[in-house]
Amino acid sequence: MFLTISTRGTAATPATDLGFLLHKNPGNAQTFSTSHGTAHVFYPEAEVERCTAALLLEVDPIALIRRGKGKGKGRGGAPDAALGQYVNDRPYAASSLLAVALGAVFSTALHGVCKARPERAAAPLPLRIEVPAVAAKGGPDLVRALFAPLGWDVTAEPVALDTEFPDWGDSRYVRLVLESEQLTLAEALRHLYVLLPVLDDAKHYWVSPDEVDKLLRAGEGWLPGHPEQRLITNRYLSRRWSLTRQAMERLELVRLAETDDSEVEDIDNAVEAEAEAEPRPTPLAVQRREAILAGLRESGAARVLDLGCGEGHLVRELLRDVRFTEITGVDVSARALAIAARRLKLDRMGERQASRVRLLQGSLTYTDKRLTGYDAAVLSEVIEHLDLPRLPALEYTVFGAARPRTVLVTTPNVEYNVRWETLPAGHVRHGDHRFEWTREEFRAWAAAVAERYGYTAELRPVGPDDPEVGPPTQLAVFHRDTTEQDKKEAKAA
Ligand code: SAH
């Protein structure tokens, strides 16, 4: 994998300043070891008028496979799939791996820091970036759609599959040349850092939740408002829908600060809409909310608690249905609640709407009087965030003290994890999950809680119910009958 960065200069602004900006001396060839192989940086030319830095990444395909061990791909697959692990384009075509190396080798430059030449780091400079072979799913058109809005003159030529056999057509590789005089070096590097993996669109590395932060940091100043923002976010996060959604929502917040309301509504709608022409399943988070709403409607509840409401997605859905007359979101995180308040536009809501919704800060492991008097409570993807020894305290707060007639609890089904393409074996889905249960463990917990507090528990699958490993999410619907005591209290109220 190979990439060159060139600039032009004059005696006053020598092109060789590129060495300062990249923090790599043009006089030396340097070698760095990265997680996927060896990166070399050297300068094929270094003159006052013209200077070119080259980054060459020698990928170690064996190390790549060792690192990826335990992922779904190729495991128990056909022999050619197994061979495909060793014989593939990874060593040759610029892809996510080159972006990773770029981020590692030029990290200071990527952040725009240059103590020796701060004024040059901050100023646009004439740049020419060439990548002889870029893996580009979507072809030259997509390459242009991604780079042109950022101020690049784009040359993207398809590479023929085999020059000997022109009728075989083009490969999925493109020769890419980017030229601009309007961008700083840091901006240019950050464009490449995000857009090379986007073009590659391979799912070979584990996307962790902190990838969202990396994307937002590298995308600062250019990703919000990019016409292909959704595709970029989507592909960068390897189509993990919950992460894409999280990133889109945070980008939406950035825009909230910058744009007027009508535009924000449009982004909101776009988030709900389909990402690309390709069909895709309904995101699991959406299926989960639908299952919860169905459970609440069946129960006839009007006053609903969303316990561990996070950034308020469910609260927003509840507000859309007038049968829910009182909606209270509770979370321990003030930050999540601030985001929820902003997303819901609480401060700009009409009086009528505003009177239906409340956000409270509180911990579910302590009895809380404010939680009494509701018809139903939801714990959506919350219990697994508590240390197991704290769980009985939450059970008492909800089932013992607050005691709504209906309680809906969802949690991941750990058995399903083998079906997630990007999840390495033995990993939980979210860094903060303290545990994930099998169907049997959840069933046993639900039965014990129901027994202890006088409820019935019914279990329901959410998402595709796999014949072997069950559904990705499990839902327990708890009910208790109205007692004489309840009737008296209702009358008194
Ligand atoms: N219910 C939301 C968010 C789930 S994430 C959804 O389904 O998308 C879990 C949430 O539980 C986080 O917002 C976290 O702050 C909250 N949480 C974790 N422990 C808590 C506790 N002890 N009391 C209240 N909220 C808690």
XYZ file of C-alpha atoms and ligand atoms in Angstrom:
519
model
C 0.000 0.000 0.000
C 1.430 3.248 -1.088
C 0.560 6.904 -0.780
C 2.450 10.094 -1.616
C 1.918 13.634 -0.396
C 3.525 16.422 -2.451
C 3.678 20.161 -2.109
C 5.221 23.063 -4.016
C 7.169 25.959 -2.534
C 9.299 29.063 -2.971
C 12.400 30.383 -1.240
C 10.141 32.142 1.306
C 7.947 29.110 1.854
C 10.138 26.118 0.989
C 8.373 22.899 0.041
C 10.729 21.025 2.358
C 8.757 22.485 5.303
C 6.574 19.438 4.637
C 9.164 17.578 6.726
C 8.420 19.834 9.715
C 4.683 19.577 9.205
C 4.804 15.767 9.066
C 7.400 15.569 11.850
C 9.510 13.358 9.579
C 12.939 14.502 8.453
C 13.284 14.443 4.630
C 16.925 13.391 5.068
C 16.104 10.011 6.611
C 14.079 7.013 5.623
C 12.221 5.826 8.719
C 10.479 2.625 9.670
C 7.633 2.156 12.152
C 6.034 -1.004 13.290
C 2.236 -0.807 13.327
C -0.358 -3.321 14.406
C -0.759 -4.635 10.852
C 2.785 -4.548 9.526
C 5.692 -2.214 8.879
C 5.275 1.379 7.740
C 8.064 3.198 5.903
C 8.261 6.947 5.447
C 10.695 8.414 2.928
C 11.028 11.365 0.544
C 11.497 10.559 -3.183
C 12.146 14.292 -3.690
C 12.960 17.113 -1.267
C 13.703 20.426 -3.010
C 12.718 24.009 -2.232
C 10.276 23.982 -5.174
C 8.890 20.485 -4.735
C 8.811 17.988 -1.925
C 7.150 14.578 -1.769
C 6.706 12.342 1.227
C 5.814 8.696 0.682
C 4.146 6.297 3.083
C 4.562 2.631 2.268
C 2.837 0.026 4.368
C 4.037 -3.541 4.185
C 1.165 -5.570 5.504
C 1.884 -8.774 7.316
C -1.008 -11.010 6.201
C -0.245 -13.651 8.796
C -0.325 -11.131 11.644
C -3.589 -9.845 10.219
C -5.181 -13.266 10.485
C -3.799 -13.908 13.951
C -5.262 -10.608 15.121
C -8.606 -11.451 13.592
C -8.785 -14.913 15.139
C -12.122 -15.738 16.677
C -14.107 -13.452 14.386
C -16.942 -14.930 12.372
C -15.164 -14.780 9.034
C -13.844 -18.033 7.599
C -14.491 -19.924 10.791
C -15.522 -23.445 9.840
C -16.069 -22.133 6.347
C -15.292 -23.605 2.938
C -11.629 -24.278 2.079
C -11.518 -21.408 -0.414
C -12.800 -19.052 2.268
C -9.946 -20.200 4.486
C -7.437 -19.628 1.682
C -9.026 -16.235 1.097
C -7.661 -15.245 4.481
C -4.140 -15.593 3.132
C -4.539 -14.666 -0.520
C -6.275 -11.339 -0.782
C -5.738 -7.701 -1.732
C -4.832 -6.529 1.764
C -1.081 -6.153 1.171
C -1.456 -4.146 -2.029
C -4.470 -1.882 -2.128
C -4.829 1.168 0.077
C -7.597 0.562 2.537
C -8.527 0.933 6.162
C -5.143 -0.480 7.094
C -3.310 2.354 5.392
C -5.572 4.788 7.203
C -4.697 3.159 10.521
C -0.985 3.467 9.693
C -1.468 7.073 8.553
C -3.148 7.883 11.859
C -0.334 6.255 13.813
C 2.686 7.537 11.866
C 1.413 11.095 11.305
C -0.676 11.500 14.425
C 0.803 14.877 15.441
C 0.367 16.230 11.913
C -3.192 14.932 11.856
C -3.925 17.116 14.856
C -2.401 20.114 13.123
C 0.350 20.531 15.708
C 3.727 21.875 14.538
C 5.906 23.747 17.019
C 8.637 24.458 14.443
C 6.340 25.978 11.777
C 2.988 26.751 13.471
C 2.015 29.368 10.854
C 2.500 26.874 8.028
C 0.516 24.171 9.815
C -2.411 26.564 10.136
C -2.341 27.770 6.519
C -3.621 26.055 3.373
C -0.864 24.828 1.071
C -0.705 23.427 -2.448
C -1.172 19.697 -2.029
C -1.140 16.721 -4.339
C -1.904 13.315 -2.901
C -1.593 10.219 -4.996
C -2.646 6.687 -4.175
C -1.949 4.267 -7.043
C -4.514 1.675 -5.931
C -7.399 2.410 -3.611
C -9.973 -0.244 -2.801
C -13.116 1.682 -3.732
C -16.475 0.028 -3.376
C -18.717 2.395 -5.298
C -16.083 3.222 -7.928
C -14.832 6.581 -9.218
C -18.243 8.245 -8.801
C -18.304 7.638 -5.097
C -14.664 8.720 -4.787
C -15.616 12.069 -6.344
C -18.770 12.392 -4.246
C -16.707 11.962 -1.100
C -13.706 14.198 -1.832
C -15.025 16.926 -4.160
C -17.302 18.610 -1.564
C -14.235 19.030 0.658
C -12.395 21.227 -1.836
C -10.386 18.619 -3.729
C -9.890 18.367 -7.478
C -10.380 14.659 -7.876
C -8.913 12.331 -10.469
C -10.242 8.823 -9.999
C -9.420 6.345 -12.719
C -10.700 2.801 -12.561
C -7.954 0.198 -12.665
C -8.616 -2.553 -15.229
C -8.963 -6.031 -13.799
C -6.333 -7.281 -16.255
C -4.814 -5.118 -19.011
C -4.331 -8.248 -21.132
C -8.074 -8.891 -21.094
C -9.833 -5.532 -21.382
C -13.287 -7.103 -21.717
C -13.008 -8.388 -18.151
C -13.853 -4.826 -17.187
C -12.675 -2.765 -14.250
C -11.536 -3.983 -10.870
C -12.832 -2.469 -7.649
C -9.650 -0.400 -7.468
C -9.116 3.188 -8.428
C -6.017 5.274 -9.037
C -6.617 8.379 -6.995
C -5.090 11.841 -7.322
C -6.290 14.649 -5.075
C -5.222 18.232 -5.634
C -6.083 21.346 -3.682
C -4.690 24.727 -2.670
C -7.363 25.447 -0.062
C -6.665 22.861 2.614
C -4.227 22.558 5.491
C -2.149 19.414 5.745
C -4.036 18.357 8.894
C -7.357 18.643 7.092
C -6.038 16.598 4.180
C -4.789 13.850 6.490
C -8.052 13.758 8.388
C -10.009 13.400 5.136
C -7.867 10.403 4.171
C -8.021 8.921 7.651
C -11.807 8.736 7.493
C -12.482 8.288 3.791
C -10.004 5.493 2.937
C -11.827 3.031 5.227
C -15.141 4.345 3.930
C -14.131 3.530 0.354
C -12.706 0.182 1.381
C -15.885 -0.785 3.236
C -14.361 -4.035 4.482
C -15.473 -5.498 7.769
C -12.197 -6.858 8.934
C -11.649 -5.067 12.161
C -13.630 -4.833 15.321
C -15.440 -1.566 15.620
C -15.404 -0.568 19.244
C -17.605 2.148 20.715
C -14.636 4.528 20.835
C -14.544 4.454 17.014
C -17.439 6.879 17.233
C -15.195 9.308 19.094
C -12.368 8.812 16.616
C -14.736 9.493 13.730
C -16.129 12.629 15.303
C -12.667 13.935 16.150
C -11.262 13.281 12.687
C -14.459 14.572 11.092
C -14.457 17.833 13.027
C -15.033 20.797 10.774
C -15.908 18.830 7.650
C -18.092 15.825 8.363
C -21.104 17.673 9.797
C -22.966 18.864 6.745
C -21.050 16.748 4.204
C -23.637 15.652 1.593
C -22.566 12.025 2.095
C -22.400 12.288 5.877
C -24.699 9.351 6.421
C -22.910 6.997 4.047
C -19.559 8.015 5.539
C -20.721 7.435 9.107
C -22.392 4.214 8.169
C -19.486 2.654 6.370
C -16.815 3.990 8.702
C -18.547 2.221 11.548
C -18.793 -0.957 9.433
C -22.561 -0.794 9.332
C -23.073 -1.398 12.996
C -26.419 0.297 13.188
C -26.439 1.256 16.818
C -23.052 2.953 16.474
C -24.064 4.682 13.257
C -27.109 5.998 14.985
C -25.074 7.194 17.945
C -22.665 9.037 15.641
C -25.462 10.537 13.561
C -27.129 11.773 16.695
C -23.968 13.367 17.965
C -23.384 14.977 14.571
C -26.932 16.177 14.789
C -26.074 17.861 18.078
C -23.135 19.611 16.426
C -25.483 20.851 13.740
C -28.077 21.822 16.322
C -25.639 24.380 17.578
C -24.954 25.624 14.064
C -28.152 25.474 12.067
C -31.737 26.548 12.310
C -34.527 24.254 13.434
C -36.052 23.375 10.096
C -32.771 21.866 8.976
C -32.440 19.929 12.187
C -35.849 18.379 11.555
C -34.629 17.284 8.143
C -31.571 15.606 9.624
C -33.817 13.950 12.155
C -35.938 12.523 9.395
C -32.888 11.486 7.435
C -31.649 9.536 10.441
C -34.905 7.619 10.433
C -34.726 7.049 6.689
C -32.807 4.358 4.836
C -29.052 4.772 4.655
C -28.380 3.672 1.131
C -30.319 2.034 -1.641
C -29.266 -1.388 -0.334
C -31.912 -3.062 1.773
C -31.030 -3.474 5.392
C -32.792 -4.843 8.429
C -34.572 -2.566 10.861
C -31.960 -1.596 13.456
C -32.206 -3.662 16.602
C -32.666 -0.564 18.781
C -35.758 0.313 16.744
C -37.145 -3.227 17.006
C -36.571 -3.060 20.734
C -38.501 0.190 21.096
C -41.334 -1.238 19.000
C -41.555 -4.322 21.232
C -41.587 -2.108 24.330
C -44.267 0.194 22.921
C -46.388 -2.836 22.008
C -46.041 -4.198 25.562
C -46.993 -0.839 27.075
C -50.019 -0.408 24.815
C -51.260 -3.919 25.656
C -51.007 -3.150 29.337
C -53.168 -0.036 28.988
C -50.584 2.055 30.835
C -50.870 5.842 30.704
C -48.237 6.891 33.237
C -44.871 5.443 32.269
C -41.396 5.446 33.778
C -38.388 4.985 31.510
C -35.727 3.893 33.990
C -32.180 4.360 32.701
C -33.619 6.432 29.862
C -30.186 7.447 28.548
C -30.413 10.045 25.822
C -34.194 9.831 25.618
C -34.959 7.814 22.482
C -37.836 5.936 24.050
C -39.170 9.057 25.797
C -39.402 10.669 22.388
C -41.376 7.729 20.978
C -43.698 7.752 23.984
C -44.408 11.466 23.490
C -45.666 10.708 19.985
C -48.534 8.623 21.371
C -51.159 10.634 23.270
C -52.289 7.633 25.308
C -49.147 8.100 27.387
C -50.183 11.038 29.525
C -47.249 11.134 31.919
C -43.774 10.120 30.864
C -40.832 10.243 33.238
C -37.281 9.459 32.209
C -34.812 8.624 34.970
C -31.079 8.251 34.647
C -28.050 8.431 36.881
C -26.070 10.262 34.206
C -26.557 14.034 34.160
C -24.828 14.153 30.805
C -27.250 11.687 29.229
C -30.163 13.681 30.638
C -28.783 16.949 29.257
C -28.556 15.367 25.817
C -32.069 13.967 26.220
C -33.427 17.410 27.152
C -31.781 18.904 24.112
C -32.927 16.187 21.738
C -36.471 16.480 22.989
C -36.230 20.292 22.754
C -37.780 20.473 26.201
C -37.131 24.196 26.480
C -39.052 24.942 23.284
C -41.922 22.535 23.794
C -45.496 23.782 24.035
C -46.977 23.827 27.553
C -49.279 20.893 26.834
C -46.475 18.614 25.642
C -44.113 19.805 28.341
C -46.627 18.888 31.043
C -46.482 15.242 29.869
C -42.756 14.742 30.249
C -40.225 14.915 33.043
C -36.570 13.963 33.335
C -35.203 13.041 36.739
C -31.713 12.296 37.866
C -31.478 9.405 40.254
C -29.949 6.027 40.893
C -32.096 2.930 40.604
C -30.219 1.190 43.376
C -31.827 3.485 45.966
C -35.513 3.575 46.881
C -37.031 6.731 45.435
C -40.470 8.098 46.350
C -40.683 9.971 43.059
C -41.086 6.635 41.279
C -44.384 5.646 42.899
C -47.820 6.015 41.327
C -46.959 4.921 37.763
C -48.748 2.267 35.685
C -45.649 0.876 34.037
C -41.861 1.002 34.157
C -39.370 0.192 31.422
C -35.797 -0.984 31.989
C -34.416 -1.098 28.464
C -30.830 -2.371 28.283
C -30.125 -1.170 31.815
C -29.737 -4.141 34.171
C -26.560 -5.352 32.457
C -24.917 -2.015 33.349
C -25.092 -2.831 37.056
C -22.659 -4.988 38.954
C -24.473 -8.220 39.763
C -24.337 -7.684 43.554
C -26.193 -4.322 43.069
C -29.001 -5.913 41.070
C -31.152 -6.945 44.081
C -31.167 -3.274 45.180
C -32.591 -2.261 41.769
C -35.109 -5.100 41.970
C -36.340 -3.766 45.308
C -36.516 -0.146 44.073
C -38.614 -1.131 41.063
C -40.648 -4.205 42.053
C -40.722 -3.716 45.808
C -41.062 0.062 46.311
C -42.255 1.718 43.064
C -44.444 -1.321 42.249
C -46.038 -0.344 38.918
C -48.501 -2.941 37.570
C -46.335 -3.575 34.508
C -42.551 -3.738 34.222
C -40.750 -4.356 30.930
C -37.101 -5.418 31.064
C -34.841 -5.969 28.066
C -31.282 -7.264 28.052
C -28.924 -8.816 25.468
C -29.024 -12.568 24.877
C -25.362 -13.537 25.132
C -25.954 -16.719 23.090
C -26.666 -14.541 20.070
C -23.207 -12.890 20.197
C -21.720 -15.556 17.921
C -23.985 -14.184 15.184
C -22.525 -10.660 15.281
C -20.020 -10.477 12.474
C -17.848 -7.861 14.094
C -17.797 -9.199 17.635
C -14.715 -11.208 18.587
C -15.542 -14.408 20.434
C -15.969 -13.989 24.162
C -16.631 -10.229 24.021
C -19.688 -8.491 25.389
C -21.461 -6.051 23.090
C -20.710 -2.894 24.993
C -17.670 -1.942 27.050
C -19.828 -1.079 30.050
C -21.811 -4.331 30.209
C -21.070 -6.000 33.532
C -22.724 -9.223 32.414
C -24.719 -10.682 29.547
C -27.107 -13.540 30.138
C -28.171 -16.647 28.271
C -31.894 -17.170 27.715
C -31.946 -19.619 30.595
C -30.190 -17.210 32.983
C -32.624 -14.415 32.125
C -35.621 -16.740 32.436
C -34.456 -17.889 35.857
C -33.859 -14.305 37.028
C -37.269 -13.143 35.797
C -39.012 -16.080 37.448
C -37.269 -15.448 40.770
C -38.068 -11.716 40.774
C -41.704 -12.368 39.817
C -42.034 -14.919 42.605
C -40.441 -12.677 45.219
C -42.545 -9.581 44.456
C -45.861 -11.093 43.365
C -45.695 -10.600 39.583
C -46.094 -12.929 36.621
C -43.302 -12.926 34.024
C -43.665 -13.632 30.319
C -40.603 -13.775 28.041
C -40.592 -12.512 24.464
C -37.914 -12.463 21.741
C -36.875 -9.178 20.120
C -35.219 -9.322 16.700
C -34.772 -12.434 14.556
C -35.353 -15.538 16.701
C -32.475 -17.765 15.624
C -33.377 -21.482 15.884
C -30.040 -22.269 17.538
C -29.086 -19.267 19.636
C -32.360 -17.362 20.037
C -32.990 -13.639 19.476
C -30.415 -10.845 19.925
C -32.505 -9.161 22.637
C -34.717 -10.723 25.269
C -37.743 -8.990 26.780
C -39.500 -9.902 30.024
C -43.018 -8.551 30.599
C -43.920 -8.497 34.301
C -47.516 -7.987 35.454
C -49.232 -7.958 38.794
C -52.944 -7.945 39.455
C -54.610 -4.950 41.031
C -55.134 -5.591 44.723
C -57.798 -4.230 47.022
C -55.138 -1.942 48.444
C -54.454 -0.479 44.985
C -58.132 0.163 44.440
C -58.390 2.008 47.745
C -55.332 4.103 46.904
C -56.679 4.905 43.444
C -59.992 6.023 44.955
C -58.268 8.186 47.525
C -56.176 9.809 44.799
N -32.626 2.763 28.045
C -31.740 3.268 27.032
C -30.295 3.415 27.519
C -29.612 2.134 27.885
S -27.916 2.413 28.368
C -31.813 2.422 25.790
O -32.472 1.397 25.787
O -31.209 2.794 24.783
C -28.019 2.226 30.115
C -28.414 3.476 30.830
O -28.627 3.145 32.191
C -27.372 4.565 30.800
O -27.932 5.765 30.360
C -26.896 4.645 32.242
O -26.534 5.975 32.626
C -28.102 4.171 32.999
N -27.796 3.615 34.317
C -26.844 2.709 34.626
N -26.864 2.444 35.942
C -27.865 3.193 36.478
C -28.373 3.359 37.795
N -27.867 2.699 38.842
N -29.398 4.212 37.979
C -29.932 4.890 36.931
N -29.480 4.762 35.661
C -28.458 3.931 35.446
